[in-house]
mmCIF file of C-alpha atoms in Angstrom:
data_model
loop_
_atom_site.group_PDB
_atom_site.id
_atom_site.type_symbol
_atom_site.label_atom_id
_atom_site.label_comp_id
_atom_site.label_asym_id
_atom_site.label_seq_id
_atom_site.Cartn_x
_atom_site.Cartn_y
_atom_site.Cartn_z
ATOM 1 C CA MET Y 1 96.108 55.947 144.365
ATOM 2 C CA GLY Y 2 97.799 57.191 141.427
ATOM 3 C CA ALA Y 3 98.424 60.575 140.147
ATOM 4 C CA GLN Y 4 95.114 62.186 137.874
ATOM 5 C CA ALA Y 5 95.428 64.864 135.328
ATOM 6 C CA VAL Y 6 93.510 67.984 136.224
ATOM 7 C CA ALA Y 7 91.305 69.205 134.113
ATOM 8 C CA ALA Y 8 92.108 73.248 134.132
ATOM 9 C CA PRO Y 9 89.006 75.478 134.755
ATOM 10 C CA PRO Y 10 86.906 77.225 132.461
ATOM 11 C CA GLN Y 11 86.971 79.585 133.710
ATOM 12 C CA ALA Y 12 91.113 78.855 132.545
ATOM 13 C CA LYS Y 13 90.159 78.371 128.482
ATOM 14 C CA GLN Y 14 88.422 80.730 127.925
ATOM 15 C CA SER Y 15 90.805 83.195 129.386
ATOM 16 C CA ALA Y 16 93.136 81.209 126.879
ATOM 17 C CA ALA Y 17 91.268 81.277 124.155
ATOM 18 C CA GLN Y 18 90.836 85.379 125.339
ATOM 19 C CA GLY Y 19 93.845 85.830 124.292
ATOM 20 C CA ILE Y 20 95.046 84.425 121.996
ATOM 21 C CA ALA Y 21 92.647 85.980 119.906
ATOM 22 C CA LEU Y 22 93.264 88.940 120.586
ATOM 23 C CA TYR Y 23 96.825 88.236 120.577
ATOM 24 C CA ALA Y 24 96.367 86.929 116.921
ATOM 25 C CA GLY Y 25 94.154 90.229 115.701
ATOM 26 C CA GLY Y 26 96.668 92.359 117.184
ATOM 27 C CA VAL Y 27 99.417 90.882 114.983
ATOM 28 C CA PHE Y 28 97.102 90.214 111.631
ATOM 29 C CA VAL Y 29 96.057 94.069 112.238
ATOM 30 C CA LEU Y 30 99.340 95.324 113.159
ATOM 31 C CA CYS Y 31 100.550 92.662 109.556
ATOM 32 C CA VAL Y 32 97.694 94.981 107.596
ATOM 33 C CA MET Y 33 99.098 98.206 108.610
ATOM 34 C CA ASP Y 34 103.000 97.382 107.443
ATOM 35 C CA ALA Y 35 100.935 96.143 104.289
ATOM 36 C CA MET Y 36 99.573 99.785 103.892
ATOM 37 C CA ILE Y 37 102.903 101.636 104.858
ATOM 38 C CA LYS Y 38 105.112 99.788 101.889
ATOM 39 C CA TRP Y 39 101.501 100.219 99.668
ATOM 40 C CA LEU Y 40 102.134 103.902 100.516
ATOM 41 C CA SER Y 41 106.099 104.388 100.076
ATOM 42 C CA ALA Y 42 105.953 103.964 96.513
ATOM 43 C CA GLY Y 43 104.757 107.234 97.124
ATOM 44 C CA TYR Y 44 105.086 109.144 99.855
ATOM 45 C CA PRO Y 45 108.673 109.564 102.365
ATOM 46 C CA ILE Y 46 109.755 107.633 104.838
ATOM 47 C CA ALA Y 47 109.208 110.259 106.763
ATOM 48 C CA GLN Y 48 106.398 111.091 106.458
ATOM 49 C CA ILE Y 49 105.085 107.420 107.117
ATOM 50 C CA VAL Y 50 106.403 107.233 110.643
ATOM 51 C CA PHE Y 51 105.017 111.058 111.049
ATOM 52 C CA PHE Y 52 102.002 110.557 110.323
ATOM 53 C CA ARG Y 53 101.905 106.821 112.019
ATOM 54 C CA ALA Y 54 103.089 107.969 115.532
ATOM 55 C CA THR Y 55 100.835 111.095 116.066
ATOM 56 C CA ILE Y 56 98.297 109.137 115.457
ATOM 57 C CA GLY Y 57 99.515 106.431 117.269
ATOM 58 C CA LEU Y 58 99.858 108.399 120.410
ATOM 59 C CA ILE Y 59 96.086 108.020 120.722
ATOM 60 C CA PRO Y 60 95.289 104.937 122.014
ATOM 61 C CA THR Y 61 98.724 105.963 124.390
ATOM 62 C CA LEU Y 62 96.351 109.013 126.088
ATOM 63 C CA VAL Y 63 93.333 106.842 126.090
ATOM 64 C CA MET Y 64 95.011 104.987 128.824
ATOM 65 C CA LEU Y 65 96.090 107.738 130.605
ATOM 66 C CA TYR Y 66 92.383 108.392 131.456
ATOM 67 C CA ARG Y 67 92.371 104.618 134.039
ATOM 68 C CA PRO Y 68 94.037 105.961 137.745
ATOM 69 C CA PRO Y 69 96.252 107.139 138.225
ATOM 70 C CA GLY Y 70 95.679 109.224 135.115
ATOM 71 C CA LEU Y 71 98.873 111.860 133.990
ATOM 72 C CA GLN Y 72 100.929 110.929 137.198
ATOM 73 C CA ALA Y 73 101.670 108.413 135.487
ATOM 74 C CA LEU Y 74 103.912 110.639 132.668
ATOM 75 C CA ARG Y 75 105.644 111.504 136.170
ATOM 76 C CA THR Y 76 109.496 110.651 135.762
ATOM 77 C CA ARG Y 77 112.339 112.093 137.213
ATOM 78 C CA ARG Y 78 114.618 110.522 134.442
ATOM 79 C CA VAL Y 79 114.596 112.176 130.866
ATOM 80 C CA GLY Y 80 117.627 111.147 129.720
ATOM 81 C CA ALA Y 81 116.356 107.276 130.082
ATOM 82 C CA HIS Y 82 113.490 108.208 128.249
ATOM 83 C CA LEU Y 83 115.508 110.053 125.164
ATOM 84 C CA LEU Y 84 118.088 106.815 125.103
ATOM 85 C CA ARG Y 85 115.029 105.217 124.498
ATOM 86 C CA GLY Y 86 113.551 106.916 122.130
ATOM 87 C CA LEU Y 87 116.459 107.073 119.880
ATOM 88 C CA VAL Y 88 116.461 103.830 119.498
ATOM 89 C CA GLY Y 89 113.216 103.187 118.400
ATOM 90 C CA VAL Y 90 113.675 106.189 116.382
ATOM 91 C CA VAL Y 91 116.791 103.589 114.103
ATOM 92 C CA GLY Y 92 113.707 100.783 114.841
ATOM 93 C CA THR Y 93 111.230 102.467 113.334
ATOM 94 C CA PHE Y 94 112.285 104.005 110.705
ATOM 95 C CA GLY Y 95 114.406 100.885 110.128
ATOM 96 C CA PHE Y 96 111.361 98.771 109.575
ATOM 97 C CA PHE Y 97 109.429 101.107 107.602
ATOM 98 C CA TRP Y 98 112.423 101.035 105.006
ATOM 99 C CA ALA Y 99 112.537 97.791 104.502
ATOM 100 C CA PHE Y 100 109.011 97.142 104.430
ATOM 101 C CA ALA Y 101 109.151 99.239 102.042
ATOM 102 C CA VAL Y 102 112.733 98.386 99.582
ATOM 103 C CA MET Y 103 111.927 93.773 100.826
ATOM 104 C CA PRO Y 104 108.740 91.861 100.675
ATOM 105 C CA LEU Y 105 107.242 91.834 103.910
ATOM 106 C CA ALA Y 106 107.799 88.571 104.286
ATOM 107 C CA ASP Y 107 110.540 88.810 103.875
ATOM 108 C CA ALA Y 108 111.195 91.216 106.365
ATOM 109 C CA TYR Y 109 109.243 89.197 108.437
ATOM 110 C CA ALA Y 110 111.646 86.489 109.090
ATOM 111 C CA ILE Y 111 114.465 89.227 108.840
ATOM 112 C CA GLY Y 112 112.892 90.811 112.608
ATOM 113 C CA PHE Y 113 111.670 86.999 114.191
ATOM 114 C CA ALA Y 114 115.198 87.120 115.626
ATOM 115 C CA ALA Y 115 114.007 90.147 118.123
ATOM 116 C CA PRO Y 116 114.105 87.423 121.017
ATOM 117 C CA MET Y 117 117.928 86.068 120.455
ATOM 118 C CA PHE Y 118 118.980 89.623 120.252
ATOM 119 C CA ILE Y 119 116.888 90.370 123.613
ATOM 120 C CA THR Y 120 118.412 87.492 124.373
ATOM 121 C CA ALA Y 121 122.317 88.444 124.119
ATOM 122 C CA MET Y 122 121.264 92.364 125.053
ATOM 123 C CA SER Y 123 120.187 90.604 128.331
ATOM 124 C CA VAL Y 124 123.220 89.791 129.674
ATOM 125 C CA PRO Y 125 125.477 92.807 129.888
ATOM 126 C CA ILE Y 126 122.603 95.717 130.098
ATOM 127 C CA LEU Y 127 120.045 93.848 132.433
ATOM 128 C CA GLY Y 128 122.799 91.328 134.686
ATOM 129 C CA GLU Y 129 120.455 88.281 133.730
ATOM 130 C CA LYS Y 130 121.863 85.238 133.917
ATOM 131 C CA VAL Y 131 121.641 83.086 130.616
ATOM 132 C CA GLY Y 132 122.609 78.946 130.037
ATOM 133 C CA MET Y 133 124.285 77.275 127.211
ATOM 134 C CA ARG Y 134 120.754 75.636 126.124
ATOM 135 C CA ARG Y 135 119.522 79.522 125.480
ATOM 136 C CA TRP Y 136 123.201 80.789 123.552
ATOM 137 C CA LEU Y 137 122.538 77.325 121.829
ATOM 138 C CA ALA Y 138 120.057 78.555 120.743
ATOM 139 C CA VAL Y 139 120.976 82.375 120.178
ATOM 140 C CA LEU Y 140 123.555 80.903 117.825
ATOM 141 C CA VAL Y 141 121.592 78.790 116.366
ATOM 142 C CA GLY Y 142 118.565 81.207 115.706
ATOM 143 C CA PHE Y 143 121.436 84.054 114.123
ATOM 144 C CA ALA Y 144 122.551 80.725 112.128
ATOM 145 C CA GLY Y 145 119.032 80.471 110.668
ATOM 146 C CA VAL Y 146 119.092 84.620 109.526
ATOM 147 C CA LEU Y 147 122.479 84.118 107.993
ATOM 148 C CA ILE Y 148 120.466 80.977 105.569
ATOM 149 C CA MET Y 149 117.999 84.039 104.703
ATOM 150 C CA ILE Y 150 119.900 87.087 103.843
ATOM 151 C CA ARG Y 151 123.833 84.855 102.672
ATOM 152 C CA PRO Y 152 125.865 87.856 103.182
ATOM 153 C CA GLY Y 153 128.466 87.258 99.819
ATOM 154 C CA GLY Y 154 126.274 84.238 98.711
ATOM 155 C CA GLU Y 155 124.938 84.244 95.378
ATOM 156 C CA GLY Y 156 120.953 85.795 95.395
ATOM 157 C CA SER Y 157 122.392 87.327 98.451
ATOM 158 C CA SER Y 158 119.588 89.941 99.498
ATOM 159 C CA PHE Y 159 122.150 91.579 102.304
ATOM 160 C CA GLY Y 160 122.193 94.752 100.432
ATOM 161 C CA GLY Y 161 118.231 95.236 99.484
ATOM 162 C CA GLY Y 162 117.289 95.053 102.458
ATOM 163 C CA ALA Y 163 117.830 92.898 104.474
ATOM 164 C CA ALA Y 164 120.774 94.702 106.757
ATOM 165 C CA VAL Y 165 118.698 96.716 107.897
ATOM 166 C CA ALA Y 166 116.017 95.155 108.614
ATOM 167 C CA LEU Y 167 118.953 93.155 110.374
ATOM 168 C CA LEU Y 168 119.000 96.432 112.013
ATOM 169 C CA ALA Y 169 115.882 97.655 113.256
ATOM 170 C CA THR Y 170 115.893 94.583 114.804
ATOM 171 C CA ALA Y 171 118.591 94.923 117.095
ATOM 172 C CA ALA Y 172 117.107 99.180 117.375
ATOM 173 C CA TYR Y 173 114.267 96.677 118.574
ATOM 174 C CA ALA Y 174 115.603 94.326 120.956
ATOM 175 C CA LEU Y 175 117.935 97.046 122.742
ATOM 176 C CA SER Y 176 114.281 99.456 123.239
ATOM 177 C CA MET Y 177 112.865 95.766 124.479
ATOM 178 C CA VAL Y 178 115.690 94.995 126.521
ATOM 179 C CA LEU Y 179 116.423 99.248 127.694
ATOM 180 C CA MET Y 180 112.627 98.876 128.463
ATOM 181 C CA ARG Y 181 112.517 96.021 131.528
ATOM 182 C CA LEU Y 182 116.144 97.893 132.916
ATOM 183 C CA TYR Y 183 113.256 100.993 133.130
ATOM 184 C CA SER Y 184 110.663 99.172 134.243
ATOM 185 C CA ARG Y 185 111.657 98.945 137.697
ATOM 186 C CA THR Y 186 110.875 103.097 138.197
ATOM 187 C CA GLU Y 187 108.398 103.991 135.303
ATOM 188 C CA THR Y 188 105.578 103.638 134.806
ATOM 189 C CA ASN Y 189 104.790 101.332 131.036
ATOM 190 C CA ALA Y 190 103.137 104.335 129.370
ATOM 191 C CA SER Y 191 105.229 106.519 129.969
ATOM 192 C CA MET Y 192 107.635 104.733 128.939
ATOM 193 C CA ILE Y 193 105.179 104.170 125.395
ATOM 194 C CA PHE Y 194 103.959 107.973 126.185
ATOM 195 C CA TYR Y 195 108.105 109.925 126.066
ATOM 196 C CA ALA Y 196 109.049 106.589 123.155
ATOM 197 C CA THR Y 197 106.336 108.104 121.047
ATOM 198 C CA ILE Y 198 106.919 111.626 121.555
ATOM 199 C CA VAL Y 199 110.514 110.927 120.520
ATOM 200 C CA ILE Y 200 109.792 109.412 117.028
ATOM 201 C CA VAL Y 201 106.888 112.144 116.727
ATOM 202 C CA VAL Y 202 109.243 115.100 116.816
ATOM 203 C CA VAL Y 203 112.145 113.432 114.992
ATOM 204 C CA ALA Y 204 110.060 112.291 111.685
ATOM 205 C CA GLY Y 205 108.184 116.589 112.610
ATOM 206 C CA VAL Y 206 110.886 118.207 111.898
ATOM 207 C CA GLN Y 207 111.992 117.173 108.445
ATOM 208 C CA MET Y 208 108.508 117.040 107.138
ATOM 209 C CA PRO Y 209 109.543 120.736 105.682
ATOM 210 C CA PHE Y 210 111.761 119.073 103.668
ATOM 211 C CA VAL Y 211 110.097 115.714 102.526
ATOM 212 C CA TRP Y 212 106.795 117.111 102.278
ATOM 213 C CA VAL Y 213 104.200 115.249 100.217
ATOM 214 C CA THR Y 214 100.541 116.215 100.163
ATOM 215 C CA PRO Y 215 99.008 113.409 100.162
ATOM 216 C CA THR Y 216 95.557 112.988 97.804
ATOM 217 C CA TRP Y 217 91.956 112.458 100.081
ATOM 218 C CA GLU Y 218 92.379 108.736 99.834
ATOM 219 C CA ASP Y 219 95.983 107.968 100.420
ATOM 220 C CA ALA Y 220 95.591 110.442 104.249
ATOM 221 C CA GLY Y 221 92.877 108.649 104.401
ATOM 222 C CA LEU Y 222 95.172 105.401 104.423
ATOM 223 C CA LEU Y 223 97.767 107.616 106.563
ATOM 224 C CA ALA Y 224 95.600 108.025 110.035
ATOM 225 C CA VAL Y 225 94.175 104.786 109.736
ATOM 226 C CA LEU Y 226 97.868 102.942 109.372
ATOM 227 C CA GLY Y 227 98.446 105.288 112.554
ATOM 228 C CA LEU Y 228 95.402 104.103 114.076
ATOM 229 C CA LEU Y 229 95.855 99.876 113.018
ATOM 230 C CA GLY Y 230 99.297 100.699 115.340
ATOM 231 C CA GLY Y 231 97.042 101.742 118.492
ATOM 232 C CA ILE Y 232 94.268 99.413 118.165
ATOM 233 C CA GLY Y 233 97.129 95.837 117.176
ATOM 234 C CA ALA Y 234 99.168 97.423 120.351
ATOM 235 C CA ILE Y 235 95.648 97.677 122.338
ATOM 236 C CA MET Y 236 94.443 94.664 121.760
ATOM 237 C CA MET Y 237 97.899 92.486 122.686
ATOM 238 C CA ALA Y 238 98.422 94.065 125.434
ATOM 239 C CA GLN Y 239 95.236 92.934 126.389
ATOM 240 C CA ALA Y 240 95.637 89.337 125.521
ATOM 241 C CA TYR Y 241 98.781 90.059 128.857
ATOM 242 C CA ARG Y 242 96.012 91.008 130.852
ATOM 243 C CA VAL Y 243 93.496 87.843 130.170
ATOM 244 C CA ALA Y 244 96.896 84.597 129.791
ATOM 245 C CA THR Y 245 100.002 84.144 129.985
ATOM 246 C CA PRO Y 246 103.000 85.607 127.777
ATOM 247 C CA SER Y 247 103.563 81.302 126.760
ATOM 248 C CA ILE Y 248 100.543 81.091 125.896
ATOM 249 C CA VAL Y 249 99.127 83.919 123.748
ATOM 250 C CA VAL Y 250 103.309 84.763 122.736
ATOM 251 C CA PRO Y 251 103.880 81.588 120.076
ATOM 252 C CA PHE Y 252 100.423 83.157 117.903
ATOM 253 C CA GLU Y 253 103.382 85.986 117.092
ATOM 254 C CA TYR Y 254 104.336 83.765 114.567
ATOM 255 C CA THR Y 255 101.386 84.050 112.934
ATOM 256 C CA GLY Y 256 102.505 87.254 111.293
ATOM 257 C CA MET Y 257 104.630 85.212 108.596
ATOM 258 C CA ILE Y 258 101.192 84.278 106.710
ATOM 259 C CA TRP Y 259 100.236 87.219 106.690
ATOM 260 C CA GLY Y 260 102.604 88.156 105.145
ATOM 261 C CA VAL Y 261 103.223 86.008 102.916
ATOM 262 C CA GLY Y 262 99.458 86.445 101.909
ATOM 263 C CA LEU Y 263 99.386 90.273 101.422
ATOM 264 C CA GLY Y 264 102.777 90.021 100.492
ATOM 265 C CA PHE Y 265 101.249 87.644 97.270
ATOM 266 C CA MET Y 266 98.145 89.352 96.316
ATOM 267 C CA LEU Y 267 98.990 93.351 96.761
ATOM 268 C CA TRP Y 268 102.534 92.598 95.411
ATOM 269 C CA GLY Y 269 102.822 89.148 93.717
ATOM 270 C CA ASP Y 270 105.863 88.430 96.028
ATOM 271 C CA VAL Y 271 107.125 84.380 96.972
ATOM 272 C CA PRO Y 272 109.413 83.854 99.908
ATOM 273 C CA ASP Y 273 112.258 81.659 97.634
ATOM 274 C CA LEU Y 274 113.719 78.958 99.615
ATOM 275 C CA TRP Y 275 116.065 79.966 101.611
ATOM 276 C CA ILE Y 276 113.380 82.238 103.883
ATOM 277 C CA TRP Y 277 111.609 79.707 104.452
ATOM 278 C CA VAL Y 278 114.331 77.302 105.819
ATOM 279 C CA GLY Y 279 115.758 80.002 107.005
ATOM 280 C CA SER Y 280 112.598 81.469 108.354
ATOM 281 C CA ALA Y 281 111.636 78.198 110.471
ATOM 282 C CA VAL Y 282 115.299 78.120 112.345
ATOM 283 C CA VAL Y 283 114.504 81.349 113.406
ATOM 284 C CA ILE Y 284 111.196 80.849 114.927
ATOM 285 C CA ALA Y 285 112.466 77.114 116.526
ATOM 286 C CA SER Y 286 114.499 78.747 118.063
ATOM 287 C CA GLY Y 287 112.361 82.050 119.635
ATOM 288 C CA LEU Y 288 109.720 79.376 120.748
ATOM 289 C CA TYR Y 289 112.289 77.425 122.322
ATOM 290 C CA ILE Y 290 113.781 80.818 124.249
ATOM 291 C CA LEU Y 291 110.603 81.459 124.914
ATOM 292 C CA HIS Y 292 110.473 77.940 126.476
ATOM 293 C CA ARG Y 293 113.736 79.045 128.510
ATOM 294 C CA GLU Y 294 112.475 81.266 130.300
ATOM 295 C CA THR Y 295 108.927 80.252 130.665
ATOM 296 C CA ARG Y 296 110.573 77.691 132.860
ATOM 297 C CA ALA Y 297 113.229 80.038 134.245
ATOM 298 C CA LYS Y 298 110.269 82.687 135.858
ATOM 299 C CA SER Y 299 106.931 81.786 134.728
ATOM 300 C CA PRO Y 300 104.765 85.440 134.973
ATOM 301 C CA PRO Y 301 101.412 85.605 136.084
ATOM 302 C CA ALA Y 302 98.339 86.651 134.434
ATOM 303 C CA GLY Y 303 98.236 90.648 133.834
ATOM 304 C CA ALA Y 304 101.512 90.438 132.741
ATOM 305 C CA ILE Y 305 101.141 94.075 130.538
ATOM 306 C CA ASP Y 306 103.445 94.541 127.520
ATOM 307 C CA PRO Y 307 101.368 97.025 125.141
ATOM 308 C CA ALA Y 308 104.312 97.317 123.081
ATOM 309 C CA GLY Y 309 104.695 93.757 121.415
ATOM 310 C CA GLU Y 310 108.293 92.441 123.556
ATOM 311 C CA SER Y 311 108.099 89.317 121.654
ATOM 312 C CA GLY Y 312 109.258 87.831 117.937
ATOM 313 C CA VAL Y 313 108.565 90.057 115.432
ATOM 314 C CA PRO Y 314 108.548 93.462 116.139
ATOM 315 C CA ALA Y 315 105.228 95.503 116.436
ATOM 316 C CA SER Y 316 105.939 98.377 113.832
#
């Protein structure tokens, strides 16, 4: 008797659909937040925007602490580890916010898609993971895509227009995610998110007396909303990991390019040039292949939570 195809149970299909909807929705929410960051950066210093984003963004993390084990989830003996990850997060957060201010959103997103390549490369020396030849080739192809986009030294190069900072922020984000994987062996997700955010709040907060610009009531509302959107987007993406496997939802990270192009065109008239389209296509293809290979190597069960958005585009 020949092999028969087995249809997925309705519950599994429903979970996949819910996961995709939550993840894609979370990406959209964060893209709207990024557009608000770019809009407000015209009149407010980056440190002030980061301060509001991080401080108000703590609210969803505090809500997480209402679930068992509650405040015990914040207990740690690795203060130095959390401080290191927080400082790396400072570089990534300030870098991306600055890149959003000076670059079209779609261009910054396209460079941010290189995060899986950085994560793969950094996992070898830091986590001791073994990466096969195919994944290394995918990493090299991905970085070639980045070079296509920024064209360092070439005519029309965007390397000096914020792309270098975006690339640095992407590397910092990737390092933060690798450290999260490393510390997850002894630390809870809540503690890693909480302490890293506290570090960002402190670093941005000490700058407030020197850079503060009193916002209008409308802009104060926008600053508050962007912080809430950041928290809501993170919760939606975390919930997506609860109901569906990462291999199903992570590819929808790249829908951020659609929203980045759309918002950039509607609000600022930005249109990515040919090299951004070609390079981002190469980077996305490389990232999807790396995801495919990692999924084959180790299939994480449904319910694995990644509230920090450990995948393609960094969650700002």
